[in-house]
């Protein structure tokens, strides 16, 4: 959409200001700062310096918006302003400079007067999704600090609405597992053990050289001599003493960098003289990938299927089963804990929500 | 004023009309929910993988017949996610035009997705790399140039060696692509951050003359300076005997890349996952 002159000017201003600040790329540590900015934005007043969404975006959102679900329709008149308000709230709270002119559209102020809770619900859903992805529990303290902030007296309402969205749209339950410390677990209502390798773990080592080395280690019975690793890498044109056009210094990568990152373990073979070295999977490899994944990677490289390596395939399958069992057990434990507490709470007449 | 939970669930699953008949509200079932959960784990996924994911979700829930057309399937989901300012966005890889999908947040500063995974100084490193990439002529920023900015980073002091590893982390998390010591944006970053980039760098940002989308890598006309994505060039000049710039009509000086043909890929079957030489794929 073509931008008007004013909008272009404002954007240019914003950009030159942004050059000197941490605009938008704030970590969660800094969102607690600049409460003044947050208050101003929430109250519908002007300055929202680092608001990347304005003007065109607001228009695009309104064009696309439909009020299908009741949660959405609840008190929300102008979805465009919701977008602008949400983003401005988020970035305004994190930006350090307060003296830029008003960029927030007037629609944004109108919106916050009608249902300011809704934008917090949206932000909380996104926050919870991130926590879910990282398999981390969430505390009420975290939610208040990073998302809810000045709306802390509406915490229950905001959490309730966010939980409904999580359940309806994503099939994720938000369960309070510790009512004393107000700690919540995010659990999928769907049985995930059937997904196998359809699910990609975040931060999986995908780098080819690592996968190859993990594969060699696996195939050598979970511990590989350094010579064996180089034999395989040499077949791919990767040598310990030659600079590689993609990997750079392969020897350094596998014996130092990947070890430092805890993907590999590199140790001297006990009692070897002259010293020889061997590789094992590092704790991070165990956490972030699996034997099945590594096998699939190797199969793809060789243009075959994992079951073409029957012995390793079996071991990988067993590994998958174990992982699935562990996940299910963990889920069951948490669910049992949660329902036990819920029952305990219900029977006593105290109200925790 | 408060509606019952059951009622809300029913509403979300029933189709309803929207103003102007714009889009029919989606029907959200466990098939869609599972799809969303799985898609989230990937960050960004190629269309081929997305289709596999869709089929898998139908199969798990015992509905093998009538797998909905992918576009409708995704539109259904998006209409339910709309009120959350989240959507499944479709884009294409810049080097060979493969369609990719990502679940993006529309309403927050998009790098908030990165913000929870990286420290302040790491995010600033990304921002510096992003600026170099956008300002560059080729869409690539050299590792050296990025690392030279390490002293200017906010937050805890970072050494160049650490910064190298952080850059690799960005590659692993699909925010950057590395090719021969130079970095450009991954299609995930482009999908998630296009709006943020346009707003933050309105003067430096480049756009494609054909599709008008954000352009990081592409070809440009040496006479009038307009730019086009490689897949857009391929499509535009397909079977043109003499390629000419659509703007100034001068002879187009670059080699015309091949069009990505999804049907040809499917015919060839699963043999050789990557038909083309892996030029700019991360390893």
Coordinates of C-alpha atoms in Angstrom, one line a residue:
Chain A
X1 CA 0.0 0.0 0.0
X2 CA 1.4 3.4 -0.9
X3 CA 2.5 5.5 2.1
X4 CA 1.6 9.1 2.5
X5 CA 4.2 11.7 3.0
X6 CA 3.6 12.1 6.7
X7 CA 3.9 8.4 7.3
X8 CA 7.2 8.3 5.3
X9 CA 8.6 11.2 7.2
X10 CA 7.7 9.7 10.6
X11 CA 9.2 6.4 9.6
X12 CA 12.4 8.1 8.5
X13 CA 12.5 9.9 11.8
X14 CA 11.9 6.7 13.7
X15 CA 14.6 5.0 11.8
X16 CA 17.3 7.5 12.5
X17 CA 16.3 7.4 16.2
X18 CA 16.2 3.6 16.1
X19 CA 19.8 3.5 14.8
X20 CA 21.0 4.6 18.1
X21 CA 18.8 2.5 20.2
X22 CA 17.8 -1.1 20.8
X23 CA 14.6 -0.8 18.8
X24 CA 12.4 -3.8 18.8
X25 CA 15.3 -6.3 19.5
X26 CA 14.9 -6.2 23.2
X27 CA 15.2 -9.3 25.3
X28 CA 12.7 -10.0 27.9
X29 CA 15.0 -8.6 30.5
X30 CA 14.5 -5.1 29.3
X31 CA 10.7 -5.2 28.9
X32 CA 10.3 -4.5 32.5
X33 CA 11.8 -1.0 32.0
X34 CA 10.2 2.2 31.0
X35 CA 7.0 1.7 32.8
X36 CA 6.1 5.3 32.0
X37 CA 6.0 4.5 28.4
X38 CA 3.8 1.5 29.0
X39 CA 1.4 3.5 31.1
X40 CA 1.2 6.2 28.5
X41 CA 0.5 3.7 25.8
X42 CA -2.0 1.8 27.8
X43 CA -3.9 4.9 28.7
X44 CA -4.1 5.8 25.1
X45 CA -1.8 8.7 25.1
X46 CA 0.7 9.7 22.5
X47 CA 4.3 8.7 22.6
X48 CA 5.2 5.3 21.4
X49 CA 8.6 5.7 19.9
X50 CA 9.6 2.3 18.8
X51 CA 6.3 1.2 17.3
X52 CA 7.1 -0.7 14.1
X53 CA 3.5 -1.3 13.3
X54 CA 1.5 1.7 12.3
X55 CA -0.2 3.3 9.4
X56 CA -0.3 0.7 6.6
X57 CA -0.2 -2.3 8.9
X58 CA -3.3 -1.0 10.7
X59 CA -5.1 -0.7 7.4
X60 CA -4.0 -4.1 6.3
X61 CA -5.2 -5.7 9.5
X62 CA -8.6 -4.0 9.3
X63 CA -9.1 -5.1 5.7
X64 CA -8.4 -8.7 6.6
X65 CA -10.1 -8.8 9.9
X66 CA -13.3 -10.8 10.5
X67 CA -15.0 -11.1 13.8
X68 CA -15.7 -14.8 13.7
X69 CA -15.0 -15.9 17.2
X70 CA -16.8 -14.5 20.2
X71 CA -13.6 -13.9 22.0
X72 CA -12.5 -11.7 19.2
X73 CA -15.8 -9.9 19.0
X74 CA -15.9 -9.3 22.7
X75 CA -15.5 -5.5 23.0
X76 CA -13.3 -5.3 20.0
X77 CA -14.4 -2.8 17.5
X78 CA -11.4 -2.1 15.5
X79 CA -9.0 -5.0 14.9
X80 CA -6.6 -2.7 13.1
X81 CA -6.1 -0.7 16.2
X82 CA -5.8 -3.8 18.2
X83 CA -2.8 -4.7 16.1
X84 CA -1.3 -1.2 16.5
X85 CA -2.1 -1.0 20.2
X86 CA -0.7 -4.5 20.9
X87 CA 2.6 -3.8 19.1
X88 CA 2.9 -0.3 20.5
X89 CA 2.4 -1.6 23.9
X90 CA 5.0 -4.2 23.5
X91 CA 7.6 -2.0 21.9
X92 CA 6.8 1.1 23.9
X93 CA 7.4 -0.8 27.0
X94 CA 10.8 -1.8 25.8
X95 CA 12.1 1.3 24.2
X96 CA 14.3 3.7 26.1
X97 CA 13.6 7.0 24.3
X98 CA 10.4 8.7 25.1
X99 CA 10.7 11.9 23.2
X100 CA 9.6 11.0 19.7
X101 CA 6.3 12.4 18.5
X102 CA 3.1 10.5 18.5
X103 CA 3.0 7.7 16.0
X104 CA 0.2 5.7 17.4
X105 CA -2.9 6.1 15.3
X106 CA -5.9 7.5 17.0
X107 CA -7.7 4.2 16.4
X108 CA -5.3 2.6 18.9
X109 CA -6.3 4.9 21.7
X110 CA -10.0 4.3 21.0
X111 CA -9.4 0.6 21.1
X112 CA -7.6 0.5 24.4
X113 CA -10.5 2.3 26.0
X114 CA -12.9 -0.3 24.9
X115 CA -11.1 -3.6 25.7
X116 CA -7.5 -3.2 26.8
X117 CA -7.6 -6.7 28.2
X118 CA -7.8 -8.2 24.8
X119 CA -4.4 -7.1 23.7
X120 CA -3.0 -8.6 26.9
X121 CA -4.8 -11.8 26.2
X122 CA -3.2 -11.9 22.7
X123 CA 0.3 -11.2 24.1
X124 CA -0.2 -13.8 26.8
X125 CA -1.1 -16.4 24.3
X126 CA 2.0 -15.7 22.3
X127 CA 4.1 -15.8 25.5
X128 CA 2.6 -19.1 26.5
X129 CA 3.2 -20.6 23.1
X130 CA 6.9 -19.7 23.4
X131 CA 7.1 -21.3 26.8
X132 CA 5.3 -24.4 25.4
X133 CA 7.8 -24.6 22.6
X134 CA 10.7 -24.5 25.0
X135 CA 9.0 -27.0 27.3
X136 CA 9.3 -24.6 30.2
X137 CA 6.8 -24.2 33.0
X138 CA 5.3 -20.8 33.5
X139 CA 4.9 -18.9 36.8
X140 CA 2.4 -16.3 37.6
X141 CA 5.3 -14.0 38.4
X142 CA 6.7 -14.4 34.9
X143 CA 3.4 -13.7 33.3
X144 CA 2.9 -10.6 35.4
X145 CA 6.4 -9.4 34.8
X146 CA 6.7 -9.9 31.0
X147 CA 3.1 -9.6 29.8
X148 CA 0.4 -8.4 32.1
X149 CA 2.3 -5.7 33.9
X150 CA 0.0 -2.9 35.0
X151 CA -3.1 -5.1 34.5
X152 CA -2.1 -7.4 37.3
X153 CA -5.4 -7.1 39.0
X154 CA -7.0 -8.6 35.9
X155 CA -4.6 -11.5 35.9
X156 CA -7.2 -14.2 36.4
X157 CA -9.5 -12.9 33.7
X158 CA -6.6 -12.5 31.2
X159 CA -5.2 -15.9 32.0
X160 CA -8.7 -17.5 31.7
X161 CA -9.3 -16.0 28.3
X162 CA -5.8 -16.9 27.1
X163 CA -6.2 -20.5 28.3
X164 CA -9.4 -20.8 26.3
X165 CA -7.6 -19.7 23.2
X166 CA -4.8 -22.1 23.8
X167 CA -7.2 -25.0 24.2
X168 CA -9.4 -24.1 21.3
X169 CA -6.9 -23.1 18.7
X170 CA -3.9 -25.2 19.7
X171 CA -5.2 -28.0 21.9
X172 CA -2.8 -27.0 24.7
X173 CA -3.9 -27.1 28.3
X174 CA -2.7 -24.5 30.8
X175 CA -2.8 -26.3 34.2
X176 CA -1.9 -24.9 37.5
X177 CA 0.4 -27.6 39.0
X178 CA 1.6 -25.6 42.0
X179 CA -1.1 -23.4 43.6
X180 CA 1.3 -22.1 46.2
X181 CA 4.0 -21.0 44.0
X182 CA 1.5 -20.3 41.2
X183 CA 3.3 -22.4 38.7
X184 CA 1.6 -23.7 35.5
X185 CA 2.4 -26.4 33.1
X186 CA 1.5 -26.4 29.4
X187 CA 0.4 -29.8 28.2
X188 CA -0.8 -30.9 24.9
X189 CA -4.3 -32.4 25.0
X190 CA -3.3 -34.4 21.9
X191 CA -1.3 -37.5 22.2
X192 CA 2.0 -36.6 20.7
X193 CA 3.7 -39.9 20.9
X194 CA 2.3 -40.8 17.5
X195 CA 4.0 -37.9 15.8
X196 CA 7.4 -39.4 15.8
X197 CA 9.7 -37.5 13.5
X198 CA 6.9 -35.2 12.1
X199 CA 7.9 -33.0 15.0
X200 CA 11.1 -31.1 14.7
X201 CA 12.6 -30.2 18.0
X202 CA 13.7 -26.6 18.2
X203 CA 17.4 -26.0 18.0
X204 CA 18.0 -29.4 16.5
X205 CA 21.5 -29.7 15.2
X206 CA 20.9 -29.7 11.6
X207 CA 24.3 -28.9 10.5
X208 CA 25.4 -31.7 8.2
X209 CA 28.8 -32.3 9.6
X210 CA 27.4 -32.8 13.1
X211 CA 24.8 -35.2 11.9
X212 CA 27.3 -37.2 10.0
X213 CA 29.6 -37.4 13.1
X214 CA 26.6 -38.3 15.3
X215 CA 25.8 -41.0 12.7
X216 CA 29.2 -42.5 12.7
X217 CA 29.2 -42.5 16.5
X218 CA 25.9 -44.2 16.6
X219 CA 26.9 -46.8 14.0
X220 CA 30.1 -47.6 15.8
X221 CA 28.1 -48.6 18.9
X222 CA 27.7 -45.2 20.4
X223 CA 31.5 -44.5 20.6
X224 CA 33.7 -43.9 17.6
X225 CA 37.4 -43.6 17.2
X226 CA 38.6 -40.4 15.7
X227 CA 40.1 -42.3 12.8
X228 CA 36.8 -43.8 12.0
X229 CA 35.1 -40.4 12.0
X230 CA 37.7 -39.0 9.6
X231 CA 37.4 -42.0 7.3
X232 CA 33.8 -41.2 6.7
X233 CA 34.3 -37.5 6.5
X234 CA 37.1 -38.0 4.0
X235 CA 34.6 -39.8 1.7
X236 CA 32.7 -36.6 1.6
X237 CA 35.7 -34.5 0.8
X238 CA 36.1 -33.2 4.3
X239 CA 39.7 -33.5 5.6
X240 CA 41.2 -32.7 9.0
X241 CA 44.1 -30.8 7.4
X242 CA 42.4 -29.0 4.6
X243 CA 40.2 -25.9 4.7
X244 CA 36.7 -26.7 3.5
X245 CA 34.7 -24.3 1.4
X246 CA 31.6 -24.7 3.6
X247 CA 32.9 -25.9 7.0
X248 CA 36.0 -23.9 7.1
X249 CA 38.2 -25.8 9.6
X250 CA 36.5 -29.2 10.1
X251 CA 39.0 -30.4 12.7
X252 CA 38.4 -27.4 14.9
X253 CA 34.6 -27.7 14.4
X254 CA 34.3 -31.3 15.6
X255 CA 37.0 -31.3 18.2
X256 CA 36.5 -27.9 19.7
X257 CA 33.4 -25.9 18.7
X258 CA 30.9 -28.7 18.8
X259 CA 32.4 -30.0 22.0
X260 CA 32.1 -26.6 23.6
X261 CA 28.5 -26.5 22.5
X262 CA 28.0 -29.8 24.2
X263 CA 26.9 -31.7 21.1
X264 CA 29.9 -34.0 21.1
X265 CA 32.3 -35.4 23.6
X266 CA 35.9 -35.8 22.6
X267 CA 38.1 -37.7 24.9
X268 CA 41.4 -39.5 25.0
X269 CA 41.1 -43.3 24.7
X270 CA 42.1 -44.5 28.2
X271 CA 45.6 -45.8 28.4
X272 CA 46.4 -44.9 24.8
X273 CA 50.0 -44.2 24.0
X274 CA 50.5 -42.4 21.7
X275 CA 47.2 -40.7 22.7
X276 CA 44.3 -41.6 20.5
X277 CA 40.9 -40.0 20.8
X278 CA 37.3 -41.0 20.6
X279 CA 33.9 -39.3 20.1
X280 CA 30.6 -39.8 21.9
X281 CA 27.3 -38.0 21.7
X282 CA 27.3 -35.0 24.0
X283 CA 24.4 -34.2 26.4
X284 CA 23.0 -31.6 24.1
X285 CA 22.8 -34.0 21.2
X286 CA 20.9 -36.5 23.4
X287 CA 18.5 -33.7 24.4
X288 CA 18.0 -32.1 21.0
X289 CA 18.0 -34.9 18.6
X290 CA 17.6 -38.7 18.5
X291 CA 19.0 -41.8 17.0
X292 CA 16.1 -42.0 14.6
X293 CA 16.6 -38.5 13.4
X294 CA 20.3 -39.1 12.7
X295 CA 19.4 -42.3 10.9
X296 CA 16.9 -40.5 8.8
X297 CA 19.4 -37.9 7.9
X298 CA 22.0 -40.4 6.9
X299 CA 19.4 -42.4 4.9
X300 CA 18.4 -39.2 3.0
X301 CA 22.1 -38.5 2.3
X302 CA 22.4 -42.0 0.8
X303 CA 19.1 -41.8 -0.9
X304 CA 17.6 -44.8 0.9
X305 CA 15.3 -45.5 3.8
X306 CA 16.3 -45.9 7.5
X307 CA 15.1 -49.5 7.6
X308 CA 17.8 -50.3 5.1
X309 CA 20.1 -50.4 8.2
X310 CA 18.0 -53.0 10.1
X311 CA 20.2 -53.3 13.2
X312 CA 20.5 -49.6 13.7
X313 CA 16.9 -49.0 12.7
X314 CA 15.8 -51.4 15.5
X315 CA 18.0 -49.6 18.0
X316 CA 16.6 -46.2 16.9
X317 CA 13.1 -47.5 17.2
X318 CA 13.7 -48.7 20.7
X319 CA 15.2 -45.3 21.5
X320 CA 12.0 -43.6 20.1
X321 CA 9.8 -45.9 22.2
X322 CA 11.7 -45.1 25.3
X323 CA 11.5 -41.4 24.7
X324 CA 7.7 -41.6 24.0
X325 CA 7.3 -43.6 27.3
X326 CA 9.3 -41.0 29.2
X327 CA 7.2 -38.2 27.8
X328 CA 3.9 -39.9 28.5
X329 CA 5.0 -40.7 32.1
X330 CA 6.0 -37.1 32.6
X331 CA 2.6 -35.9 31.3
X332 CA 0.8 -38.4 33.4
X333 CA 2.7 -37.3 36.5
X334 CA 1.9 -33.6 35.9
X335 CA -1.8 -34.3 35.1
X336 CA -2.2 -36.4 38.2
X337 CA -0.6 -33.7 40.3
X338 CA -2.8 -31.1 38.8
X339 CA -6.0 -32.9 39.2
X340 CA -5.1 -34.0 42.8
X341 CA -4.5 -30.4 43.7
X342 CA -7.7 -29.3 41.9
X343 CA -9.7 -31.8 43.9
X344 CA -8.0 -30.7 47.1
X345 CA -8.8 -27.1 46.3
X346 CA -12.4 -27.8 45.5
X347 CA -13.0 -29.7 48.6
X348 CA -11.6 -27.0 50.8
X349 CA -13.5 -23.9 50.2
X350 CA -10.6 -21.7 49.5
X351 CA -10.6 -19.9 46.1
X352 CA -7.3 -19.8 44.3
X353 CA -8.4 -18.3 41.0
Chain B
X1 CA -21.8 -11.6 29.7
X2 CA -19.7 -14.6 30.3
X3 CA -20.4 -17.5 28.0
X4 CA -19.9 -21.1 28.9
X5 CA -16.9 -22.9 27.7
X6 CA -18.9 -25.4 25.8
X7 CA -20.7 -22.7 23.9
X8 CA -17.5 -21.0 22.9
X9 CA -16.0 -24.3 21.7
X10 CA -19.1 -24.9 19.6
X11 CA -18.9 -21.4 18.1
X12 CA -15.3 -21.8 17.1
X13 CA -16.2 -25.0 15.3
X14 CA -19.3 -23.8 13.5
X15 CA -18.9 -21.9 10.3
X16 CA -20.4 -18.4 10.4
X17 CA -20.7 -15.5 8.0
X18 CA -18.5 -12.5 8.4
X19 CA -19.0 -9.0 7.3
X20 CA -19.1 -8.5 3.6
X21 CA -18.9 -12.3 3.2
X22 CA -15.2 -11.9 3.3
X23 CA -14.1 -15.2 4.7
X24 CA -16.0 -18.2 6.1
X25 CA -14.8 -18.8 9.7
X26 CA -12.8 -22.0 10.0
X27 CA -13.8 -25.2 11.6
X28 CA -11.1 -26.1 14.1
X29 CA -10.7 -29.8 14.9
X30 CA -7.9 -31.8 16.5
X31 CA -6.5 -32.4 13.0
X32 CA -5.9 -28.7 12.7
X33 CA -4.6 -28.4 16.3
X34 CA -2.1 -31.1 15.8
X35 CA -1.0 -29.6 12.5
X36 CA -0.4 -26.3 14.3
X37 CA 1.5 -27.8 17.1
X38 CA 3.7 -29.7 14.7
X39 CA 4.2 -26.7 12.4
X40 CA 5.3 -24.6 15.4
X41 CA 8.1 -27.0 16.1
X42 CA 9.6 -26.4 12.7
X43 CA 9.7 -22.7 12.6
X44 CA 9.5 -22.7 8.9
X45 CA 8.6 -25.6 6.6
X46 CA 8.7 -26.3 2.9
X47 CA 5.5 -26.9 1.1
X48 CA 6.3 -30.6 0.6
X49 CA 6.8 -31.0 4.3
X50 CA 3.6 -29.1 5.0
X51 CA 1.6 -31.5 2.9
X52 CA 3.2 -34.5 4.6
X53 CA 2.3 -32.9 7.9
X54 CA -1.3 -32.3 6.8
X55 CA -1.7 -35.9 5.7
X56 CA -0.1 -37.2 8.8
X57 CA -2.6 -35.3 11.0
X58 CA -5.5 -36.6 9.0
X59 CA -4.2 -40.1 9.3
X60 CA -3.6 -39.9 13.1
X61 CA -7.2 -38.9 13.6
X62 CA -8.5 -41.6 11.4
X63 CA -9.7 -39.5 8.5
X64 CA -7.9 -40.6 5.4
X65 CA -10.6 -39.7 3.0
X66 CA -11.1 -36.2 1.7
X67 CA -8.0 -34.5 2.8
X68 CA -8.8 -30.8 2.4
X69 CA -7.0 -28.8 -0.2
X70 CA -4.0 -27.3 1.5
X71 CA -4.9 -23.7 0.7
X72 CA -8.4 -24.1 2.2
X73 CA -7.0 -26.1 5.1
X74 CA -4.6 -23.2 5.9
X75 CA -7.2 -20.5 5.3
X76 CA -9.5 -22.3 7.7
X77 CA -6.9 -22.3 10.4
X78 CA -5.9 -18.7 9.7
X79 CA -9.5 -17.5 10.1
X80 CA -9.6 -18.9 13.6
X81 CA -6.1 -17.6 14.5
X82 CA -7.0 -14.1 13.2
X83 CA -8.2 -12.9 16.6
X84 CA -4.9 -13.9 18.1
X85 CA -2.9 -11.9 15.5
X86 CA -1.2 -15.1 14.5
X87 CA -1.2 -16.6 11.0
X88 CA 0.3 -19.3 8.8
X89 CA 2.1 -17.2 6.2
X90 CA 3.3 -18.5 2.9
X91 CA 6.4 -17.3 1.2
X92 CA 9.2 -18.6 -1.0
X93 CA 12.9 -19.2 -0.7
X94 CA 14.7 -16.4 -2.5
X95 CA 17.3 -18.6 -4.2
X96 CA 15.0 -21.1 -5.9
X97 CA 11.5 -20.1 -5.2
X98 CA 10.4 -23.1 -3.1
X99 CA 7.2 -22.3 -1.3
X100 CA 7.6 -22.2 2.5
X101 CA 5.2 -21.7 5.4
X102 CA 5.7 -20.3 8.8
X103 CA 3.5 -19.5 11.8
X104 CA 4.1 -15.8 12.4
X105 CA 3.0 -13.3 15.0
X106 CA 1.4 -10.3 13.4
X107 CA 0.9 -8.0 16.2
X108 CA 4.1 -7.9 18.2
X109 CA 7.6 -6.9 17.2
X110 CA 8.5 -10.0 15.3
X111 CA 11.9 -10.4 16.9
X112 CA 10.1 -11.1 20.1
X113 CA 10.2 -14.7 18.9
X114 CA 13.9 -14.4 18.9
X115 CA 14.0 -12.4 22.1
X116 CA 13.2 -15.4 24.3
X117 CA 16.0 -17.5 22.9
X118 CA 18.8 -15.0 22.8
X119 CA 20.5 -12.6 25.1
X120 CA 20.5 -8.9 24.7
X121 CA 24.0 -8.7 23.1
X122 CA 23.1 -11.6 20.8
X123 CA 19.9 -9.9 19.6
X124 CA 22.0 -6.8 18.9
X125 CA 24.4 -8.8 16.9
X126 CA 21.5 -10.1 14.8
X127 CA 20.3 -6.5 14.4
X128 CA 23.7 -5.4 13.2
X129 CA 23.8 -8.4 10.8
X130 CA 20.3 -7.5 9.5
X131 CA 21.3 -3.9 8.8
X132 CA 24.4 -5.0 6.9
X133 CA 22.4 -7.5 4.9
X134 CA 19.7 -4.9 4.0
X135 CA 22.3 -2.3 3.1
X136 CA 24.3 -4.6 1.0
X137 CA 24.1 -4.8 -2.8
X138 CA 24.1 -8.6 -2.9
X139 CA 21.9 -9.3 0.1
X140 CA 24.8 -10.9 1.8
X141 CA 27.0 -9.6 4.7
X142 CA 30.4 -11.0 5.2
X143 CA 31.3 -12.7 8.4
X144 CA 34.2 -10.3 8.8
X145 CA 32.1 -7.2 8.5
X146 CA 29.6 -8.5 11.0
X147 CA 32.3 -9.6 13.5
X148 CA 34.0 -6.2 13.3
X149 CA 30.9 -4.7 14.9
X150 CA 31.2 -6.8 18.0
X151 CA 32.5 -3.9 20.0
X152 CA 29.4 -1.9 19.3
X153 CA 27.0 -4.4 20.8
X154 CA 24.8 -3.6 23.7
X155 CA 24.8 -5.7 26.7
X156 CA 27.5 -8.0 27.9
X157 CA 30.8 -7.7 26.0
X158 CA 31.1 -10.3 23.3
X159 CA 34.3 -11.6 21.8
X160 CA 34.6 -12.3 18.1
X161 CA 34.9 -16.0 18.8
X162 CA 31.7 -16.1 20.7
X163 CA 30.0 -14.0 18.0
X164 CA 31.0 -16.6 15.4
X165 CA 29.1 -19.2 17.5
X166 CA 26.2 -16.9 17.9
X167 CA 26.0 -16.5 14.2
X168 CA 25.9 -20.3 13.9
X169 CA 23.1 -20.4 16.4
X170 CA 21.2 -18.0 14.1
X171 CA 21.8 -20.4 11.2
X172 CA 20.7 -23.4 13.2
X173 CA 17.5 -21.6 14.3
X174 CA 16.8 -20.7 10.7
X175 CA 17.1 -16.9 11.1
X176 CA 20.2 -16.7 8.8
X177 CA 21.7 -18.7 6.0
X178 CA 25.4 -19.0 5.6
X179 CA 27.0 -19.4 2.2
X180 CA 30.8 -19.3 1.9
X181 CA 31.4 -17.1 4.9
X182 CA 28.6 -14.7 4.1
X183 CA 25.3 -14.4 5.7
X184 CA 21.8 -13.6 4.4
X185 CA 18.3 -13.9 5.8
X186 CA 16.6 -17.2 6.0
X187 CA 13.1 -17.4 4.5
X188 CA 11.9 -17.7 8.0
X189 CA 13.3 -14.4 9.0
X190 CA 11.8 -12.8 5.8
X191 CA 8.4 -14.2 6.5
X192 CA 8.4 -13.2 10.2
X193 CA 10.1 -9.9 9.9
X194 CA 9.1 -8.5 6.5
X195 CA 6.8 -5.9 8.0
X196 CA 9.3 -5.0 10.8
X197 CA 12.0 -4.6 8.2
X198 CA 9.9 -2.4 5.9
X199 CA 9.0 -0.2 8.8
X200 CA 12.4 0.1 10.3
X201 CA 14.5 0.5 7.1
X202 CA 12.0 2.2 4.7
X203 CA 14.8 3.8 2.7
X204 CA 17.3 1.0 2.5
X205 CA 14.7 -1.8 1.9
X206 CA 14.6 -3.2 -1.6
X207 CA 11.5 -4.6 -3.2
X208 CA 10.9 -6.9 -6.2
X209 CA 9.6 -5.1 -9.3
X210 CA 7.4 -8.1 -10.1
X211 CA 5.9 -9.3 -6.9
X212 CA 6.5 -6.2 -4.8
X213 CA 7.6 -8.3 -1.9
X214 CA 10.6 -7.6 0.3
X215 CA 13.8 -8.4 -1.6
X216 CA 17.1 -9.4 0.0
X217 CA 18.7 -11.5 -2.8
X218 CA 17.9 -10.9 -6.4
X219 CA 19.0 -9.6 -9.8
X220 CA 19.0 -6.0 -10.8
X221 CA 18.9 -4.1 -14.0
X222 CA 22.2 -2.3 -14.6
X223 CA 20.5 0.5 -16.5
X224 CA 17.5 1.5 -14.4
X225 CA 18.3 -0.3 -11.1
X226 CA 15.0 -2.2 -10.6
X227 CA 15.3 -5.5 -8.9
X228 CA 13.7 -8.9 -9.1
X229 CA 13.8 -12.1 -7.0
X230 CA 15.5 -14.9 -8.8
X231 CA 12.3 -17.0 -8.9
X232 CA 10.4 -13.9 -10.1
X233 CA 13.0 -13.5 -12.9
X234 CA 12.6 -17.1 -13.8
X235 CA 8.9 -16.9 -14.0
X236 CA 8.8 -13.6 -15.8
X237 CA 11.3 -14.5 -18.5
X238 CA 10.2 -18.1 -18.9
X239 CA 10.5 -19.0 -22.5
X240 CA 11.3 -15.4 -23.5
X241 CA 13.8 -15.5 -26.4
X242 CA 15.3 -12.1 -25.5
X243 CA 14.9 -11.1 -21.9
X244 CA 14.4 -7.4 -21.5
X245 CA 14.0 -5.3 -18.4
X246 CA 10.3 -4.8 -17.7
X247 CA 10.9 -1.2 -16.7
X248 CA 13.4 0.3 -19.1
X249 CA 13.3 -2.4 -21.8
X250 CA 17.1 -2.7 -21.9
X251 CA 18.6 -6.1 -22.4
X252 CA 18.5 -8.1 -19.2
X253 CA 22.2 -8.8 -18.5
X254 CA 22.0 -11.8 -16.1
X255 CA 21.6 -15.5 -16.5
X256 CA 17.9 -16.5 -16.2
X257 CA 17.6 -19.1 -13.4
X258 CA 15.3 -22.1 -13.7
X259 CA 11.8 -22.0 -12.4
X260 CA 11.0 -24.2 -9.4
X261 CA 8.4 -26.7 -10.6
X262 CA 6.6 -28.5 -7.8
X263 CA 5.1 -31.1 -10.1
X264 CA 8.4 -32.1 -11.5
X265 CA 9.7 -32.5 -8.0
X266 CA 6.8 -34.8 -7.1
X267 CA 7.2 -36.9 -10.2
X268 CA 10.8 -37.4 -9.6
X269 CA 9.7 -38.9 -6.3
X270 CA 11.7 -39.0 -3.2
X271 CA 14.9 -39.7 -5.0
X272 CA 17.6 -37.1 -4.3
X273 CA 15.9 -34.8 -1.8
X274 CA 17.7 -31.8 -3.3
X275 CA 17.8 -32.0 -7.0
X276 CA 19.7 -28.8 -7.5
X277 CA 23.2 -28.4 -6.1
X278 CA 22.8 -27.0 -2.6
X279 CA 24.0 -23.5 -3.2
X280 CA 22.7 -21.5 -0.3
X281 CA 21.3 -24.1 2.0
X282 CA 22.7 -24.2 5.4
X283 CA 24.5 -27.5 6.2

